CSV table of C-alpha atoms in Angstrom, one decimal:
chain,number,residue,atom,x,y,z
L,1,MET,CA,15.7,-2.6,-2.3
L,2,PRO,CA,19.5,-2.1,-1.3
L,3,CYS,CA,21.0,1.3,-2.4
L,4,HIS,CA,23.7,-0.4,-4.5
L,5,ASP,CA,21.0,-2.0,-6.7
L,6,ALA,CA,19.6,1.5,-7.7
L,7,VAL,CA,22.8,2.5,-9.3
L,8,MET,CA,24.7,0.8,-12.1
L,9,THR,CA,28.1,-0.6,-11.2
L,10,LEU,CA,30.5,2.4,-11.2
L,11,ARG,CA,32.8,2.1,-14.3
L,12,ASN,CA,36.2,3.5,-15.1
L,13,GLN,CA,34.9,6.5,-17.0
L,14,ASN,CA,35.8,10.3,-16.8
L,15,ILE,CA,33.3,12.7,-15.2
L,16,LYS,CA,33.0,16.2,-15.9
L,17,LYS,CA,32.0,17.3,-12.2
L,18,GLN,CA,33.3,16.3,-8.9
L,19,ALA,CA,31.0,14.5,-6.5
L,20,GLN,CA,29.4,17.1,-4.0
L,21,PRO,CA,29.1,16.6,-0.3
L,22,ALA,CA,26.2,14.2,0.4
L,23,GLN,CA,24.5,16.7,2.7
L,24,TYR,CA,24.5,19.3,0.1
L,25,LEU,CA,23.2,16.8,-2.7
L,26,CYS,CA,20.3,15.7,-0.5
L,27,ALA,CA,19.3,19.4,0.2
L,28,LEU,CA,19.5,20.2,-3.5
L,29,THR,CA,17.4,17.2,-4.2
L,30,ALA,CA,14.3,18.6,-2.7
L,31,ILE,CA,14.8,21.8,-4.7
L,32,VAL,CA,15.2,19.8,-7.9
L,33,PHE,CA,12.1,17.7,-7.4
L,34,ALA,CA,10.1,20.8,-6.5
L,35,VAL,CA,11.2,22.7,-9.8
L,36,PHE,CA,10.5,19.8,-12.2
L,37,THR,CA,7.3,18.7,-10.6
L,38,HIS,CA,5.9,22.3,-11.2
L,39,SER,CA,7.4,22.9,-14.6
L,40,PRO,CA,5.0,24.0,-17.2
L,41,ALA,CA,6.5,21.6,-19.7
L,42,ARG,CA,5.0,18.8,-17.7
L,43,ALA,CA,1.5,20.4,-17.9
L,44,GLN,CA,0.2,18.3,-20.8
L,45,PRO,CA,-3.3,16.9,-21.3
L,46,SER,CA,-2.9,13.3,-21.0
L,47,SER,CA,-4.2,10.1,-19.5
L,48,PRO,CA,-3.9,9.8,-15.7
L,49,ALA,CA,-0.3,9.6,-14.9
L,50,PRO,CA,1.1,7.3,-12.3
L,51,ALA,CA,2.2,8.8,-8.8
L,52,THR,CA,5.7,10.4,-9.3
L,53,GLU,CA,6.2,11.6,-5.7
L,54,SER,CA,7.5,10.0,-2.7
L,55,ALA,CA,7.0,11.0,1.0
L,56,CYS,CA,10.5,11.0,2.2
L,57,ASP,CA,12.7,14.0,2.3
L,58,PRO,CA,16.5,13.4,2.0
L,59,ALA,CA,17.2,17.0,3.0
L,60,THR,CA,16.1,16.4,6.6
L,61,ASN,CA,16.4,12.7,7.0
L,62,TRP,CA,20.1,12.2,6.5
L,63,GLN,CA,20.4,8.8,8.1
L,64,ALA,CA,18.1,7.2,5.4
L,65,ASN,CA,19.2,9.7,2.6
L,66,LEU,CA,20.3,7.0,0.2
L,67,LEU,CA,17.2,4.9,0.4
L,68,CYS,CA,15.2,8.1,0.1
L,69,LEU,CA,17.1,9.2,-3.1
L,70,ASN,CA,16.6,5.7,-4.4
L,71,GLU,CA,12.9,5.9,-3.7
L,72,LYS,CA,12.4,9.2,-5.5
L,73,ALA,CA,14.5,7.8,-8.5
L,74,VAL,CA,12.1,5.0,-8.8
L,75,PHE,CA,9.1,7.4,-9.0
L,76,VAL,CA,10.9,9.4,-11.6
L,77,ASP,CA,11.7,6.4,-13.7
L,78,ILE,CA,8.0,5.3,-13.6
L,79,ALA,CA,6.9,8.9,-14.9
L,80,LEU,CA,9.5,8.5,-17.7
L,81,GLN,CA,8.1,5.1,-18.8
L,82,HIS,CA,4.7,6.5,-18.7
L,83,SER,CA,5.5,9.3,-21.1
L,84,LEU,CA,7.4,6.9,-23.3
L,85,LYS,CA,4.3,4.6,-23.6
L,86,LYS,CA,1.8,7.5,-24.2
L,87,LEU,CA,3.9,8.4,-27.2
L,88,ASP,CA,4.4,4.9,-28.5
L,89,ASP,CA,0.6,4.5,-28.4
L,90,VAL,CA,0.1,7.3,-30.9
L,91,MET,CA,3.1,7.3,-33.0
L,92,ALA,CA,3.6,5.4,-36.4
L,93,PRO,CA,5.9,2.6,-36.3
L,94,GLN,CA,8.6,4.5,-38.0
L,95,GLN,CA,8.5,7.4,-35.5
L,96,SER,CA,8.4,4.9,-32.7
L,97,ALA,CA,11.5,3.2,-33.9
L,98,GLN,CA,13.1,6.5,-34.1
L,99,LEU,CA,12.2,7.3,-30.5
L,100,GLN,CA,13.4,4.2,-29.1
L,101,HIS,CA,16.8,4.6,-30.9
L,102,GLN,CA,17.1,8.0,-29.5
L,103,GLN,CA,16.1,6.7,-26.0
L,104,ARG,CA,18.9,4.3,-26.1
L,105,GLN,CA,21.4,7.1,-26.9
L,106,TRP,CA,20.0,9.0,-24.0
L,107,LEU,CA,20.3,6.0,-21.6
L,108,GLU,CA,24.2,5.7,-22.7
L,109,ARG,CA,24.7,9.3,-22.0
L,110,ARG,CA,23.0,9.2,-18.5
L,111,ASP,CA,25.1,6.2,-17.5
L,112,LYS,CA,28.3,8.0,-18.6
L,113,GLU,CA,27.5,11.4,-17.2
L,114,CYS,CA,26.1,10.1,-13.9
L,115,THR,CA,28.8,7.5,-13.1
L,116,PRO,CA,31.5,9.0,-10.8
L,117,THR,CA,34.9,7.3,-11.0
L,118,ASP,CA,36.9,9.1,-8.5
L,119,ARG,CA,35.4,7.3,-5.4
L,120,PRO,CA,34.7,3.7,-4.5
L,121,ALA,CA,31.2,2.3,-5.3
L,122,SER,CA,30.5,2.1,-1.5
L,123,ASP,CA,31.2,5.8,-0.9
L,124,SER,CA,27.9,7.5,0.0
L,125,ASN,CA,28.6,10.7,-1.6
L,126,ALA,CA,29.4,9.0,-5.0
L,127,LEU,CA,26.1,7.0,-4.6
L,128,ALA,CA,24.1,10.2,-3.7
L,129,TYR,CA,25.7,12.1,-6.6
L,130,ALA,CA,24.9,9.3,-9.1
L,131,MET,CA,21.4,9.0,-8.0
L,132,LEU,CA,20.7,12.6,-8.0
L,133,CYS,CA,22.2,13.1,-11.4
L,134,ARG,CA,20.1,10.3,-12.8
L,135,SER,CA,17.0,11.6,-11.4
L,136,LYS,CA,17.7,15.1,-12.9
L,137,MET,CA,18.4,13.8,-16.4
L,138,THR,CA,15.4,11.6,-16.2
L,139,MET,CA,13.0,14.4,-15.2
L,140,ARG,CA,14.4,16.4,-18.1
L,141,ARG,CA,14.0,13.7,-20.4
L,142,THR,CA,10.4,13.1,-19.4
L,143,ALA,CA,9.7,16.8,-19.9
L,144,LEU,CA,11.0,16.5,-23.5
L,145,LEU,CA,8.9,13.6,-24.2
L,146,GLU,CA,5.8,15.5,-22.9
L,147,SER,CA,6.7,18.3,-25.3
L,148,MET,CA,6.2,16.0,-28.1
L,149,GLN,CA,2.6,14.8,-27.1
L,150,PRO,CA,0.0,15.4,-29.8
L,151,ALA,CA,-1.8,18.8,-29.7
L,152,ALA,CA,-4.8,18.7,-27.6
L,153,THR,CA,-6.9,20.4,-30.3
L,154,PRO,CA,-8.3,17.7,-32.7
L,155,GLN,CA,-7.5,18.2,-36.4
L,156,LYS,CA,-10.2,19.8,-38.5
L,157,SER,CA,-11.2,18.9,-42.0
L,158,SER,CA,-10.0,21.3,-44.8
L,159,SER,CA,-13.6,22.7,-45.2
L,160,GLU,CA,-13.8,23.5,-41.5
L,161,ARG,CA,-10.7,25.4,-41.7
L,162,LEU,CA,-11.8,27.7,-44.6
L,163,CYS,CA,-13.2,31.2,-43.5
L,164,PRO,CA,-16.2,32.5,-45.3
L,165,LYS,CA,-15.4,35.1,-47.9
L,166,GLY,CA,-15.1,38.5,-46.4
L,167,SER,CA,-14.4,37.4,-42.9
L,168,GLU,CA,-10.6,36.7,-43.4
L,169,ALA,CA,-9.8,39.6,-40.9
L,170,SER,CA,-12.4,38.5,-38.3
L,171,LEU,CA,-11.1,37.3,-34.9
L,172,GLY,CA,-12.4,33.8,-35.5
L,173,CYS,CA,-10.7,33.4,-38.9
L,174,LEU,CA,-7.3,34.6,-37.6
L,175,GLN,CA,-7.7,32.3,-34.7
L,176,LYS,CA,-8.3,29.4,-37.3
L,177,ASN,CA,-5.3,30.3,-39.3
L,178,ARG,CA,-3.1,30.5,-36.0
L,179,ASP,CA,-4.2,27.2,-34.9
L,180,LEU,CA,-3.5,25.6,-38.4
L,181,ILE,CA,0.1,27.2,-38.3
L,182,GLU,CA,0.7,26.2,-34.8
L,183,ASN,CA,-0.3,22.7,-35.4
L,184,GLY,CA,2.3,22.6,-38.4
L,185,VAL,CA,5.1,24.0,-36.1
L,186,HIS,CA,4.4,21.3,-33.6
L,187,MET,CA,4.5,18.7,-36.3
L,188,ILE,CA,7.9,20.0,-37.6
L,189,TYR,CA,9.3,20.3,-34.0
L,190,ILE,CA,8.4,16.5,-33.5
L,191,SER,CA,9.9,15.4,-36.9
L,192,THR,CA,13.0,17.3,-36.4
L,193,LEU,CA,13.4,16.2,-32.9
L,194,LEU,CA,13.2,12.6,-33.9
L,195,ASN,CA,15.6,12.8,-36.6
L,196,LEU,CA,18.4,14.5,-34.5
L,197,PRO,CA,21.0,12.7,-32.5
L,198,GLU,CA,19.8,12.7,-28.9
L,199,LEU,CA,22.2,15.4,-27.5
L,200,GLN,CA,21.1,17.7,-30.2
L,201,ALA,CA,17.5,17.0,-29.6
L,202,ASP,CA,17.9,17.9,-26.0
L,203,ARG,CA,19.3,21.4,-27.2
L,204,LEU,CA,16.5,21.9,-29.7
L,205,TYR,CA,14.0,21.0,-26.8
L,206,THR,CA,15.6,23.9,-24.7
L,207,GLU,CA,15.5,26.2,-27.7
L,208,GLN,CA,11.9,25.4,-28.2
L,209,GLN,CA,11.0,26.1,-24.6
L,210,ASP,CA,12.7,29.4,-24.7
L,211,TRP,CA,10.9,30.3,-28.0
L,212,GLU,CA,7.4,29.6,-26.4
L,213,GLU,CA,8.3,31.8,-23.4
L,214,ARG,CA,9.5,34.5,-25.6
L,215,ARG,CA,6.4,34.4,-27.6
L,216,GLU,CA,4.1,34.4,-24.8
L,217,LYS,CA,5.8,37.6,-23.5
L,218,SER,CA,6.1,39.2,-26.9
L,219,CYS,CA,2.3,38.7,-27.9
L,220,GLN,CA,0.7,39.6,-24.5
L,221,LEU,CA,-1.8,42.3,-24.4
L,222,ASN,CA,0.0,45.6,-23.7
L,223,GLY,CA,0.5,49.0,-25.1
L,224,TYR,CA,1.7,47.7,-28.2
L,225,VAL,CA,-0.5,44.7,-28.6
L,226,HIS,CA,-3.9,46.1,-27.4
L,227,GLU,CA,-6.4,44.3,-29.5
L,228,LYS,CA,-7.1,40.5,-29.4
L,229,GLU,CA,-6.8,40.5,-33.2
L,230,ASP,CA,-3.2,42.0,-33.0
L,231,GLN,CA,-2.3,39.4,-30.4
L,232,VAL,CA,-3.3,36.6,-32.7
L,233,VAL,CA,-1.5,38.2,-35.5
L,234,CYS,CA,1.6,38.4,-33.6
L,235,GLN,CA,1.3,34.7,-32.5
L,236,THR,CA,0.8,33.6,-36.0
L,237,ARG,CA,3.9,35.8,-37.3
L,238,MET,CA,6.1,34.3,-34.7
L,239,ALA,CA,5.0,30.8,-35.6
L,240,LEU,CA,5.9,31.4,-39.2
L,241,GLU,CA,9.2,32.7,-38.2
L,242,ARG,CA,9.8,29.6,-36.1
L,243,VAL,CA,9.0,27.3,-39.2
L,244,LYS,CA,11.9,29.2,-40.9
L,245,VAL,CA,14.3,28.5,-38.1
L,246,PHE,CA,13.4,24.8,-38.1
L,247,LYS,CA,14.3,24.7,-41.9
L,248,SER,CA,17.4,26.8,-41.9
L,249,ASP,CA,19.0,25.9,-38.5
L,250,TRP,CA,17.8,22.4,-37.6
L,251,GLN,CA,16.7,20.4,-40.4
L,252,PRO,CA,20.2,20.5,-41.9
L,253,LEU,CA,21.5,18.9,-38.9
L,254,THR,CA,19.5,15.8,-39.1
L,255,ARG,CA,21.7,12.8,-39.9
L,256,LYS,CA,21.1,9.3,-41.1
L,257,GLU,CA,22.7,8.1,-37.8
L,258,ALA,CA,19.8,9.6,-35.8
L,259,ARG,CA,17.5,6.9,-37.4
L,260,PRO,CA,17.4,3.3,-36.4
């Protein structure tokens, strides 16, 4: 399809950043796509995903760079729609409506932030910037949606979660309690995320990723955490602390306007 069809008509809006030289944008594109493709946030158990890669390389094929950027943007959009559908298939109607409302807010923000106004619509630098910007934001949004996927571990009945008397300190029992609390953290995360305006939800996603990395590092087996039981206790303690942060810092920020 023509390059102009891949980008919305440039509007008279302010933009925070100046368009970069097209050659630099194309070189940066290859790096951006590589980073997001191998991001841990995307490694979620799910149904087979559609192809999200294209063979072209805008960093080395300057003559066809706009077509190449457009091709990559199409694949990125396909991945986003796939993630949206997966969530819609498992969410309750009210949650699905909240997600669609937030998605519309995100689309509006993407159009605003990725529409340069300092160059004509036919300018190749402006077109390259717009497509790269839209692709970066789309990949980040897809990663956020993937973080909301249901936990891979199926829910257990209350009787299955109970530990036999006298075995509360055993590794198996500690792991059961940790899994139960982690599932609660994930449910609170999803609920809070859906009830926040889109930009605040994006910030919560960043904070959650940082917390998960920090917990992974803090609770790894080392000189301080040298027993498996200690590791599970560390993970449980940090999960409980995370619940407190949700309640004190994020849930008060939920607003009625975040709901449809």
